[in-house]
Coordinates of C-alpha atoms in Angstrom, one line a residue:
Chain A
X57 CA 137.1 -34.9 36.3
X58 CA 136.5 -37.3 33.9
X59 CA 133.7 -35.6 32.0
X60 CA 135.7 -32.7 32.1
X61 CA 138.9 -34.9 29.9
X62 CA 136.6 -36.1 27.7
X63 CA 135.0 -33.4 26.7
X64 CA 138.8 -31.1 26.3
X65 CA 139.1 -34.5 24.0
X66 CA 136.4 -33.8 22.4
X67 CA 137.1 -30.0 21.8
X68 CA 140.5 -30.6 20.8
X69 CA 139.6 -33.1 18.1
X70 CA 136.7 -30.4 16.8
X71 CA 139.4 -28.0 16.8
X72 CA 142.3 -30.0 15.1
X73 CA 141.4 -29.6 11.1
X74 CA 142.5 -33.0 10.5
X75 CA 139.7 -33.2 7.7
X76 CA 139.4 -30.4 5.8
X77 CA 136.4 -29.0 4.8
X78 CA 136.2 -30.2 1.1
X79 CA 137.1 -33.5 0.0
X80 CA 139.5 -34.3 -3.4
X81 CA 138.3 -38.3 -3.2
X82 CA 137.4 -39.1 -6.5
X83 CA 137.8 -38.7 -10.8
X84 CA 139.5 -36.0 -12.1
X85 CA 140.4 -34.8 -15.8
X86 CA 143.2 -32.7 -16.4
X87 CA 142.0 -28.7 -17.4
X88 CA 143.9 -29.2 -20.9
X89 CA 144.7 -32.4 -21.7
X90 CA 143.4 -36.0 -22.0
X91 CA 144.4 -37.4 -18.6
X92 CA 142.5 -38.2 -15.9
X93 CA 143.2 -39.6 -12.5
X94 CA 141.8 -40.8 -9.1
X95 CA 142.8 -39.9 -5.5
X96 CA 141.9 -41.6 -2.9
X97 CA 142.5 -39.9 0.7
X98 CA 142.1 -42.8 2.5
X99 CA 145.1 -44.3 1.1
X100 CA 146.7 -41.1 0.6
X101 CA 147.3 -41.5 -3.0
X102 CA 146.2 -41.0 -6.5
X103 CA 146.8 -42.8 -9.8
X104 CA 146.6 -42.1 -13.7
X105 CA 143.6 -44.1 -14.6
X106 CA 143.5 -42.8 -18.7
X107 CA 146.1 -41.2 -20.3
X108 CA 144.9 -41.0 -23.8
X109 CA 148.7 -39.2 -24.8
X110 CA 151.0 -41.5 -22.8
X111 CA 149.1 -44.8 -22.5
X112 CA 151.9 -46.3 -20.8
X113 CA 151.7 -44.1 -17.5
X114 CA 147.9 -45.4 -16.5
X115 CA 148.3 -46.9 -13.3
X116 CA 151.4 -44.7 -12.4
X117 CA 151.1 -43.3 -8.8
X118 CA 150.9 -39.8 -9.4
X119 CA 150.4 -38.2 -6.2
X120 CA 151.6 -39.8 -2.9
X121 CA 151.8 -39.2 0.8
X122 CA 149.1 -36.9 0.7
X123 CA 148.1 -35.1 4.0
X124 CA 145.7 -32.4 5.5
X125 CA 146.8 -29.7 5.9
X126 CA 147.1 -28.7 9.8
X127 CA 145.9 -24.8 9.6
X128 CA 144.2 -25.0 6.4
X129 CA 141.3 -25.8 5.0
X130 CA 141.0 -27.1 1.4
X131 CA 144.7 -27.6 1.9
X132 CA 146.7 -30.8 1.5
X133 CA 150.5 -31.4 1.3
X134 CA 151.9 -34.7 -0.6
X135 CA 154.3 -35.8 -3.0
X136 CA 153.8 -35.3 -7.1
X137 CA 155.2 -37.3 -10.0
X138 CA 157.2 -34.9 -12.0
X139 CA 157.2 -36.9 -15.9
X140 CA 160.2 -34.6 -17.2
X141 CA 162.4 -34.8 -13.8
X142 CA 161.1 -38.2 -13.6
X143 CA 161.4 -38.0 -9.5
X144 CA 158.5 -36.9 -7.1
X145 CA 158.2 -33.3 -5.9
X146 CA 156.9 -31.6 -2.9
X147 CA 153.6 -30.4 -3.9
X148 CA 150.4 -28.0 -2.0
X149 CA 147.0 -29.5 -3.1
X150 CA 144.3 -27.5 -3.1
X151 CA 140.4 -26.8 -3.9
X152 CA 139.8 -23.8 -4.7
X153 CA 136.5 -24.5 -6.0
X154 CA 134.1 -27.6 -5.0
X155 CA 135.2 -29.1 -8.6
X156 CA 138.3 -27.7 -9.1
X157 CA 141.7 -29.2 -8.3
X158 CA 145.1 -27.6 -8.3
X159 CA 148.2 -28.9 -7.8
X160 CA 151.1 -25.9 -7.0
X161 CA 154.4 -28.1 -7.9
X162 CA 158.0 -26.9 -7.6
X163 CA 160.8 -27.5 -10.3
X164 CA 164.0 -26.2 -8.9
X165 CA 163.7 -22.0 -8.5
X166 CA 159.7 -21.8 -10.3
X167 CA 157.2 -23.2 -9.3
X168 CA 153.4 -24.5 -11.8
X169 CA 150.4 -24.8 -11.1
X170 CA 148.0 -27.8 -12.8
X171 CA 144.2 -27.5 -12.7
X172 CA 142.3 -30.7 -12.6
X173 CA 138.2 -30.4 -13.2
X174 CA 136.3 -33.3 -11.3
X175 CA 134.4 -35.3 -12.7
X176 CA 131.5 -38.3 -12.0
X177 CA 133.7 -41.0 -13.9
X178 CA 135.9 -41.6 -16.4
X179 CA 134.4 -42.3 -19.5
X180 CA 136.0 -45.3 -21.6
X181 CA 138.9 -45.2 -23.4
X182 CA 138.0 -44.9 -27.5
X183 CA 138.7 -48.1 -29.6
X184 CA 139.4 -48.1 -33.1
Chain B
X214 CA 165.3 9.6 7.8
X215 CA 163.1 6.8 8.6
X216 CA 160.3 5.2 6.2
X217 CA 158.1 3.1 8.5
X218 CA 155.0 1.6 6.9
X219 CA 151.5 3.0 8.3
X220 CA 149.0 0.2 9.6
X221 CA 147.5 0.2 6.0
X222 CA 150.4 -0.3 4.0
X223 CA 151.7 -3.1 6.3
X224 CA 148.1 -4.4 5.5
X225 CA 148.3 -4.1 2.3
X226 CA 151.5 -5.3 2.1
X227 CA 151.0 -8.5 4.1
X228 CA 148.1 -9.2 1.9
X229 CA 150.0 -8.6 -1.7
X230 CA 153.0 -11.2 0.0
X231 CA 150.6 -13.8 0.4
X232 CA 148.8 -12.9 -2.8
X233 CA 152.2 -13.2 -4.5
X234 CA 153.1 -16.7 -2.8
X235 CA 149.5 -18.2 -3.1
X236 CA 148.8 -17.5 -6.6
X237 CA 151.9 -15.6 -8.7
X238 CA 155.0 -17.8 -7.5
X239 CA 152.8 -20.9 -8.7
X240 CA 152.7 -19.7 -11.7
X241 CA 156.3 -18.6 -12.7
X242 CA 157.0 -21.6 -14.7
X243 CA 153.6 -21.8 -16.5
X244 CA 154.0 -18.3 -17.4
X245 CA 157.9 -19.0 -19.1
X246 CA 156.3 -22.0 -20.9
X247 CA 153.4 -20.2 -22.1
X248 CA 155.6 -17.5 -23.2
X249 CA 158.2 -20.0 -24.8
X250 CA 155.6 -21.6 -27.1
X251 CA 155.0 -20.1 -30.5
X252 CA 151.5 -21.2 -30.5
X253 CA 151.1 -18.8 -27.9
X254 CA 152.5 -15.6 -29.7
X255 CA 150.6 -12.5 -28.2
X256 CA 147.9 -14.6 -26.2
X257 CA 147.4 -14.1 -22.5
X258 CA 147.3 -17.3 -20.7
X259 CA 144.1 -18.5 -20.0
X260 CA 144.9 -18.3 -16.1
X261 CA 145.6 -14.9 -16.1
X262 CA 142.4 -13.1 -15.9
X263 CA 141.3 -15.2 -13.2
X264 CA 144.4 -13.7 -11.0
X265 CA 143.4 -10.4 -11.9
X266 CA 139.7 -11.0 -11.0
X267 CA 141.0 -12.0 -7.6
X268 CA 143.3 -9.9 -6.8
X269 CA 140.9 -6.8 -7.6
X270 CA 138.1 -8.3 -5.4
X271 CA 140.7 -8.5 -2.7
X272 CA 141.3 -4.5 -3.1
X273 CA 145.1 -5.0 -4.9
X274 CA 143.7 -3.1 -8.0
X275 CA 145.3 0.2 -9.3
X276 CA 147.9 0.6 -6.0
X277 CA 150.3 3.3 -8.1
X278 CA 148.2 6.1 -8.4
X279 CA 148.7 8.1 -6.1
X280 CA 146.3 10.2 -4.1
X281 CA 146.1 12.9 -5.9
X282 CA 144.4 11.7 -8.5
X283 CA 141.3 10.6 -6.5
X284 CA 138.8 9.5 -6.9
X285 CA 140.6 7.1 -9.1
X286 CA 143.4 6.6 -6.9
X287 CA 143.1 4.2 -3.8
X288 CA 144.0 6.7 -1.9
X289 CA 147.8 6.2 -1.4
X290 CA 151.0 8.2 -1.3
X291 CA 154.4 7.8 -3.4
X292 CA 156.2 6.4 0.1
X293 CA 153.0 4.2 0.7
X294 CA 153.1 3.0 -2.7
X295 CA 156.7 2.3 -2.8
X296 CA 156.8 -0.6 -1.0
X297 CA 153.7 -2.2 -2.2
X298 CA 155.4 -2.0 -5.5
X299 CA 158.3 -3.7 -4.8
X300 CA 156.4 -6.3 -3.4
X301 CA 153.8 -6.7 -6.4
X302 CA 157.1 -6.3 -8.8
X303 CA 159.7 -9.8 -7.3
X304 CA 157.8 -11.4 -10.3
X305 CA 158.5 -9.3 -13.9
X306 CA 154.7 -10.0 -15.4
X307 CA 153.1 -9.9 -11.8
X308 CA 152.3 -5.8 -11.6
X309 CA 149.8 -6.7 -14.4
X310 CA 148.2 -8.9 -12.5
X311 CA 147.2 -6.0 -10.2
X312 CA 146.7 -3.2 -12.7
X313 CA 150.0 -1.6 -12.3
X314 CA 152.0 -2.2 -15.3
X315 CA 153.9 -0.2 -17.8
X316 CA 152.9 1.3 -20.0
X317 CA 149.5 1.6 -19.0
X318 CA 149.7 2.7 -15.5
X319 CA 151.5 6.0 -16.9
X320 CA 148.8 6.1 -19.7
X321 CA 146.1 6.3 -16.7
X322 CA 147.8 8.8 -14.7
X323 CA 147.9 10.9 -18.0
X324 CA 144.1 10.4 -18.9
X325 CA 143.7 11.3 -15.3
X326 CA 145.5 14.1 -14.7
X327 CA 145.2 15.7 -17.9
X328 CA 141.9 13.6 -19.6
X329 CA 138.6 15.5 -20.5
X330 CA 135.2 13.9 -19.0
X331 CA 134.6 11.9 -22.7
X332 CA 138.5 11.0 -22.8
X333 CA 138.1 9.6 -19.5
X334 CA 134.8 7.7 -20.3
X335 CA 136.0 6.2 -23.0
X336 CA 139.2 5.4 -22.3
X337 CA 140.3 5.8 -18.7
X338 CA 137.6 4.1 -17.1
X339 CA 138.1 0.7 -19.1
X340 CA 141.6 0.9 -18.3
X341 CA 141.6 0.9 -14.5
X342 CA 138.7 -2.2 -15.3
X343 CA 141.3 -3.7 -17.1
X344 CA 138.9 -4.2 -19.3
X345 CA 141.5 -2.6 -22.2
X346 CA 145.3 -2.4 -22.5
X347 CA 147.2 0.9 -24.2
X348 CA 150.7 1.8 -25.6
X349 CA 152.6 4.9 -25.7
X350 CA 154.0 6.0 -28.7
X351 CA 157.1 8.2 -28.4
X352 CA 160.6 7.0 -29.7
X353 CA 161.2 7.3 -33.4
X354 CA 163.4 5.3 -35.3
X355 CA 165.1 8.4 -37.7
X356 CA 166.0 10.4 -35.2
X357 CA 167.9 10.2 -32.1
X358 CA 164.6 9.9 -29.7
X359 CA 166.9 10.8 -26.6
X360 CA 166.6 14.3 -27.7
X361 CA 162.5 14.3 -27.2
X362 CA 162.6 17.7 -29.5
X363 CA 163.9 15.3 -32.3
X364 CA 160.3 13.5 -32.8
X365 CA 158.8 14.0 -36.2
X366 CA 155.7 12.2 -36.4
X367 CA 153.1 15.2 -38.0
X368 CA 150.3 15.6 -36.4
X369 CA 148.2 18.3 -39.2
X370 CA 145.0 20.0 -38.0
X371 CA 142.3 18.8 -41.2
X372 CA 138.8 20.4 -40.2
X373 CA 137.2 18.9 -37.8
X374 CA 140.0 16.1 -37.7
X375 CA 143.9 15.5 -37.2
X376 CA 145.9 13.7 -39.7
X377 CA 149.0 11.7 -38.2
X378 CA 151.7 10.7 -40.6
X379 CA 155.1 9.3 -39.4
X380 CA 156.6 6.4 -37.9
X381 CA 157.1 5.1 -33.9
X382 CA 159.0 1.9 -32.9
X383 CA 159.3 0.1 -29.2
X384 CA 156.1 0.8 -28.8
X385 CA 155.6 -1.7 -25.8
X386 CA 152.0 -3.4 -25.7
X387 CA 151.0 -2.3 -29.1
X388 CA 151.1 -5.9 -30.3
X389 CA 149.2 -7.0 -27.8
X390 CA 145.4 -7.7 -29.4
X391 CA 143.9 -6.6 -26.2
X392 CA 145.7 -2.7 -26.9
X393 CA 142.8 -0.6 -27.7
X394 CA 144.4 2.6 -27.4
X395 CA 147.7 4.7 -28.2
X396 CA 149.0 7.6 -26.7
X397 CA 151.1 9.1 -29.6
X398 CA 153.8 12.3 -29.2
X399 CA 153.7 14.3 -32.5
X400 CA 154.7 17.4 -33.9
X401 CA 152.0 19.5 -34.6
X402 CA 153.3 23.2 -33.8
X403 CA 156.8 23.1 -35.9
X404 CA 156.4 27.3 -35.6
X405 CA 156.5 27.1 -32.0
X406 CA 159.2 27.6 -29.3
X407 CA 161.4 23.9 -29.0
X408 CA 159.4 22.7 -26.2
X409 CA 155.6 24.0 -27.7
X410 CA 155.7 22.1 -30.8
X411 CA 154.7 18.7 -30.0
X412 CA 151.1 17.3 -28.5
X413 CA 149.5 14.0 -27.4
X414 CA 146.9 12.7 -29.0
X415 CA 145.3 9.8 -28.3
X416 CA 144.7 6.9 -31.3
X417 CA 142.9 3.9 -31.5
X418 CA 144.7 0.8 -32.2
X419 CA 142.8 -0.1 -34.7
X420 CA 142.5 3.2 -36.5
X421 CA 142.8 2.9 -40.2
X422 CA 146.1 3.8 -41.2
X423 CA 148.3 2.2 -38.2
X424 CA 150.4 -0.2 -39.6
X425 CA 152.7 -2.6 -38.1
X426 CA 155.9 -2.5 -39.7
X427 CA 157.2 -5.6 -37.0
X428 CA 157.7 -7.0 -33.9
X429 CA 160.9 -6.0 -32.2
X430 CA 162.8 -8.7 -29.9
X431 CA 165.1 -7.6 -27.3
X432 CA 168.0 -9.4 -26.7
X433 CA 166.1 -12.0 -29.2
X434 CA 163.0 -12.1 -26.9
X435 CA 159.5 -11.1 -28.2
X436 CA 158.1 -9.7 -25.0
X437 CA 155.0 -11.8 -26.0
X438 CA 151.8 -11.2 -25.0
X439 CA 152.3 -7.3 -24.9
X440 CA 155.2 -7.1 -27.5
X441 CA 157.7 -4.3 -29.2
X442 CA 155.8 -2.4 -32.0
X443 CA 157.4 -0.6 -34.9
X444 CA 154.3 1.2 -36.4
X445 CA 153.5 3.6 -39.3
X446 CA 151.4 6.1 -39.3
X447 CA 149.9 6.7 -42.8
X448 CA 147.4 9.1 -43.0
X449 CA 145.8 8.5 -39.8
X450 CA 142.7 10.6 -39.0
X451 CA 141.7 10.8 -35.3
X452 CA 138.5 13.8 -33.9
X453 CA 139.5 16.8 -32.3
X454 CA 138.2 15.5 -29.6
X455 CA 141.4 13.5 -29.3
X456 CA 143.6 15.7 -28.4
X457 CA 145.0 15.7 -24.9
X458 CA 145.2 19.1 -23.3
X459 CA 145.7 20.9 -26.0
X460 CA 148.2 21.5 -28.9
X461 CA 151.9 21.7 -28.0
X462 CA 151.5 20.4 -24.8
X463 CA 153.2 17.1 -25.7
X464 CA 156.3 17.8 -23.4
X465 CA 154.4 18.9 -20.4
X466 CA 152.3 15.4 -21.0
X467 CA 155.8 13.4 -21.7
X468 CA 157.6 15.2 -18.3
X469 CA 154.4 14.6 -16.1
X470 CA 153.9 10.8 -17.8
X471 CA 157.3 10.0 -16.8
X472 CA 158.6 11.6 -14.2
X473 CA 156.5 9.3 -11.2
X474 CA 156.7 6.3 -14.2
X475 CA 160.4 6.9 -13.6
X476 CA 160.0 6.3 -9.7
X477 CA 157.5 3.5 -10.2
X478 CA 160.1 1.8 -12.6
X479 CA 163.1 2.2 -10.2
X480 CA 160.9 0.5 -7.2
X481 CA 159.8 -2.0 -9.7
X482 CA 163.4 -2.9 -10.4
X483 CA 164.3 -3.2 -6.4
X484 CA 161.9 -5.6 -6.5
X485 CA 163.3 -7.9 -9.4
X486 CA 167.0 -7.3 -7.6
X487 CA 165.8 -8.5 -3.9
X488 CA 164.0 -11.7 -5.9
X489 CA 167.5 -12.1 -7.6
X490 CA 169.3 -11.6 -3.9
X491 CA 167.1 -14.0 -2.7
X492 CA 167.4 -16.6 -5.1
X493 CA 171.0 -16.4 -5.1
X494 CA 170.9 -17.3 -1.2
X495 CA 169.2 -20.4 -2.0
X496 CA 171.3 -21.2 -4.5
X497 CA 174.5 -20.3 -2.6
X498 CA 173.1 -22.3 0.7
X499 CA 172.3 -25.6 -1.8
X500 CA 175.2 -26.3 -4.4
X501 CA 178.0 -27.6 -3.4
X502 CA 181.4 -27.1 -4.9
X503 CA 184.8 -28.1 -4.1
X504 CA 183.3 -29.7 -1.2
X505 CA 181.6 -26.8 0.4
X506 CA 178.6 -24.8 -0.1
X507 CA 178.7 -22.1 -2.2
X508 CA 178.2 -19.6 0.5
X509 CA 181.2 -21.1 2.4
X510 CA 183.4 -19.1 -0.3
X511 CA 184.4 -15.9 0.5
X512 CA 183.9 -14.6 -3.3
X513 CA 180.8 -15.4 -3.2
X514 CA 179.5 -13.8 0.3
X515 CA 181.1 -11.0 -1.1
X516 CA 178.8 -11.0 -3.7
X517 CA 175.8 -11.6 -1.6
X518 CA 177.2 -9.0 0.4
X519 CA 177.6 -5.9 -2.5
X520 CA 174.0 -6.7 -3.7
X521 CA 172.7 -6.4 -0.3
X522 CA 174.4 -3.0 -0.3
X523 CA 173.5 -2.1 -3.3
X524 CA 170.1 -2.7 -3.2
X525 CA 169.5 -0.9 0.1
X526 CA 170.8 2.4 -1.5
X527 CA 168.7 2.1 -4.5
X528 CA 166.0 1.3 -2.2
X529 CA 166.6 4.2 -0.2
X530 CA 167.2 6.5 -2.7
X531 CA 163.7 5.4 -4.3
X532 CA 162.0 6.2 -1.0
X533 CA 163.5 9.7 -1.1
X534 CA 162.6 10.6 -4.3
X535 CA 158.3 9.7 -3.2
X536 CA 159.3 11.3 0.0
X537 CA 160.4 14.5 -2.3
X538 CA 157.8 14.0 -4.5
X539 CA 155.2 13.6 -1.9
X540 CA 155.9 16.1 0.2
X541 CA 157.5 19.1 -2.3
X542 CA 156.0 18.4 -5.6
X543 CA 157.6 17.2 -9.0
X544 CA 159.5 20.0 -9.9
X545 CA 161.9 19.9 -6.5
X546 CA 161.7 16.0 -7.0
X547 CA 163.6 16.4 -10.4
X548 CA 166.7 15.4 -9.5
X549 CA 165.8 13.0 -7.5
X550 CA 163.6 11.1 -10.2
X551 CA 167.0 11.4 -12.4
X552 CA 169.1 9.9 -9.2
X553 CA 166.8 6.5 -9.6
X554 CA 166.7 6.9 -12.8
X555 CA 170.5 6.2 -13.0
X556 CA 171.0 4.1 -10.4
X557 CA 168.2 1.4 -10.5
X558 CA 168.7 -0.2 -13.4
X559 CA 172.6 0.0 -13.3
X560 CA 171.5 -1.8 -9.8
X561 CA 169.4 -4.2 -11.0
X562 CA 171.8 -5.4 -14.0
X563 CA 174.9 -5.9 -11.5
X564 CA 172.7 -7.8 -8.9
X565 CA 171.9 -10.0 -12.0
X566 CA 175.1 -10.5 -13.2
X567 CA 176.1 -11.4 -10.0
X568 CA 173.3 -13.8 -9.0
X569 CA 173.7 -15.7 -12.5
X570 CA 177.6 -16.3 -11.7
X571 CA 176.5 -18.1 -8.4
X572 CA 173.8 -19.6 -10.5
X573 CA 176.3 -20.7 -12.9
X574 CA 174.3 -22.7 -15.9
X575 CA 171.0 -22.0 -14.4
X576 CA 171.4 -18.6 -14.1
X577 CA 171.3 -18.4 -18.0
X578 CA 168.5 -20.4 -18.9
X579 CA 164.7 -20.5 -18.6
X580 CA 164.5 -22.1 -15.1
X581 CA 164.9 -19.0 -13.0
X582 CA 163.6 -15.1 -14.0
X583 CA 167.4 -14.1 -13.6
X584 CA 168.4 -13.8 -17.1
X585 CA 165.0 -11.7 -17.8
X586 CA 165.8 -9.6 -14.9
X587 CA 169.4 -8.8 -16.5
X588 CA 167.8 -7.8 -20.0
X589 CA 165.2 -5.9 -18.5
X590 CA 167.7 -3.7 -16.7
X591 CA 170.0 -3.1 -19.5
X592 CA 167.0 -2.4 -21.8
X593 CA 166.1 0.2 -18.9
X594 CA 169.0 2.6 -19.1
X595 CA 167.9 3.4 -22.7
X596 CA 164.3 3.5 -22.0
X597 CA 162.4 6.0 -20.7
X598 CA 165.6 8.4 -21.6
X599 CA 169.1 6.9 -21.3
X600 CA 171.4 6.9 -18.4
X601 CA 173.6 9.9 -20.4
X602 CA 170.4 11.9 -20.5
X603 CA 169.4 12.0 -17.0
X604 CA 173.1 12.1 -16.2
X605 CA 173.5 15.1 -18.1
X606 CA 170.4 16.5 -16.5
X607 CA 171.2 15.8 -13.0
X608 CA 174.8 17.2 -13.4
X609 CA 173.9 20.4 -14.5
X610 CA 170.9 21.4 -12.5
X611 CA 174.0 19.7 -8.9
X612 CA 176.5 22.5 -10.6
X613 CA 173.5 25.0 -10.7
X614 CA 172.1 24.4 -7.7
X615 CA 175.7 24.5 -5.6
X616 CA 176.9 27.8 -7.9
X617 CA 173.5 29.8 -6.8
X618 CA 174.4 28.8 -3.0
X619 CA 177.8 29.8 -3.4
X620 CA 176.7 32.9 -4.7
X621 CA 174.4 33.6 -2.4
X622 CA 177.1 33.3 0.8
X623 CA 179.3 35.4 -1.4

């Protein structure tokens, strides 16, 4: 009886899509402007880490209480920092490609899409 | 009469929802900002063509034409097609996305209906590709365009050539770079009986000799990426080869071009309204006034209430005329195509009046489609033929059509 629990366990955790299939860990550089940020799934969360238009918003939680999707894969659902609402927004994550990002964000009756590329690191701020 | 969906259009349809929620909805605001931004003027945004690579691998490519046009149609009928359309339509730039906007979808019926084997090579296959976008040429801005007979434009056998020579304005698309081709309504048989004298023929964009004159706004919008063309034609020399069908067969072309465009149009425009109805809910169910929801006040279920209504009867009235058109051919479906002609976009402009009064200072701004649903619908009782055309049309062939029965008892 036992064998047979543990094993249902087992077959229910293989079946729940608690992970899905890709992963959105890591760098990624906005598809048309110079931002780049880092999400980290563990903690649920991602953060400006360069903004090389708004300096000011590096280190600003961007993303929060992100979450796998249930029946999805390559589907998460969290929270996103909308700058000109200044408030966070319910937001579907996805990955439609390996190394592309895409956060579908909406503002009152419309809803936007941003693309995010990923990428190995974020290379350094220029001085002057 | 009932209009259940087969097992493929419910397929279909189910597929073009999710379609439209998974990758159009998304994009609603990037679109309006992309549009707003001068720097953008007559560019596509860069997002655009990925949609439209997507949605034709997943077989929602070229839906309006019907299936008698095979084997460039998919294979549908005007009833199947109906539904998809107002589906593929609750977004105004979306039936691009799937191959099925004006003007072009009425250009490929006419290339394929009417097109010879080169004609179609050249220009019809690119065009269900999506490869290339087209314009139709037709309303003049001398004469009083409602009367078709009125168009001047001269279109002059030279040899082996025709020589155009005249002027065309809303010319939708034309602005657009990625317009390669025109389809342009001339005179070229002034000798003629009234409705012999004109032809199509079919004109590059970039022919030497086309001119844009200006952009025209509507309602002080550019339409941008496809745009509002005034043109001149000055001395513009097309082959032979050009010509579609043959000379004076311009009004055949125009009635067979617009007659299902008229249909497609009307279905297009249920679409917009039920987005509008449904946006209006939300609205209605969220703001709170007077300490109550909006949709706690009478005056405004009313309204709900009247669109509902009035959206089912266009709706209906659209099915009938593909039913007509489908099942008796375009000539009985005449009166029919006039009916929807009439009553969509008066339809469509109501429901948007009334959804931007819930709305109140949203409803006029940039943050929902409403106010480009309402312009839209206005601008579509002159298009295509204004409402007092079709009117006029409809009410004579009703009095001729009850007179012969009453005769015919007598």
């Amino acid at each position: 009886m036992m064998i047979v629990r543990v094993v249902i366990f087992l077959a229910a955790l293989l079946a729940a899509p608690l992970v899905s299939a890709g992963d959105i860990s890591g760098f990624w550089k906005h598809s048309g402007e110079p931002g780049w940020i880092e999400i980290r799934l563990e903690d649920g969360k991602g953060t400006v880490v360069r903004n090389d238009k708004f300096p000011e918003r590096v280190g600003r939680e961007i993303v929060k209480d992100l979450e796998a999707d249930e029946s999805k894969e390559n589907l998460w659902h969290g929270q996103v920092y909308a700058e000109r609402l200044g408030e966070y927004k319910d937001a579907r994550i996805s990955l439609p490609e390996p190394d592309r990002m895409q956060f579908k964000v909406k503002v009152g009756f419309m809803s936007r899409t941003v693309e995010w590329v990923r990428v190995d690191e974020v290379p350094a701020a220029q001085t002057n | 009469m009932g209009f259940e969906m087969n097992d493929r259009v419910v397929e279909l349809n189910a597929t073009l929802e999710v379609f439209m929620e998974e990758h159009i909805y998304p994009r609603e605001h990037d679109w309006e900002e992309w549009c707003l931004d001068q720097n953008n003027l007559w560019e596509t945004p860069p997002w655009y063509d990925e949609l439209r690579e997507q949605a034709r691998a997943e077989g929602l490519w070229n839906l309006f034409l019907p299936h008698e046009y095979e084997p460039w149609s998919p294979g549908l009928t005007n009833v199947e097609i109906a539904p998809l359309f107002e589906t593929m339509s609750k977004v105004i730039w979306a039936q691009g996305v799937f191959n099925c906007n004006a003007p072009d979808r009425g250009n490929m019926e006419v290339l394929a209906k009417y097109g010879t084997e080169e004609q179609q090579e050249q220009w019809l296959k690119p065009l269900l590709a999506g490869e290339i976008r087209s314009a139709y040429a037709m309303t003049e801005p001398q004469v009083a365009s409602s009367d078709a007979t009125n168009m001047e434009l001269e279109i002059r056998r030279d040899g082996d050539e025709y020589l155009l020579n005249g002027r065309k304005w809303w010319t939708t698309g034309a602005v657009n770079p990625r317009c390669k081709i025109m389809l342009v309504m001339g005179k070229s048989n002034p000798e003629n009986d009234r409705h012999r004298q004109h032809s199509t023929i079919l004109v590059p964009r970039d022919a030497p000799g086309v001119k844009l004159v200006r952009e025209l706004r509507v309602f002080d919008s550019l339409h941008s990426p496809g745009g509002e063309a005034e043109l001149l034609f000055d001395n513009v020399r097309v082959p032979v080869s050009n010509m579609i069908k043959g000379e004076g067969c311009g009004f055949e072309i125009a009635q067979g071009r617009l007659g299902p465009g008229r249909f497609q149009y009307a279905m297009g425009l249920v679409g917009l309204a039920q987005r509008c109805l449904e946006l209006m809910c939300a609205r209605a169910q969220d703001r709170v006034a007077f300490g109550e929801p909006l949709i706690k006040k009478t005056s405004v279920q009313h309204e709900i209430a009247r669109c509902r209504c009035d959206i089912e009867q266009a709706r209906l009235l659209t099915l009938q005329a593909a039913h007509v058109m489908d099942t008796q051919g375009m000539k009985a479906a005449i009166p029919y195509i006039s009916m929807v002609k009439i009553v969509a976009p008066n339809m469509a402009q109501q429901v948007a009046d009334r959804a931007m009064q819930v709305f109140g200072g949203m409803g006029v701004c940039q943050d929902t489609l409403i106010p480009a649903v309402f312009t839209l619908a206005r601008f579509s009782r002159i298009a295509d033929g204004p409402d007092e055309v079709h009117m006029s049309q409809l009410g004579k062939l009703t009095a001729r059509e009850l007179n012969d029965r009453l005769t015919e008892k007598q």
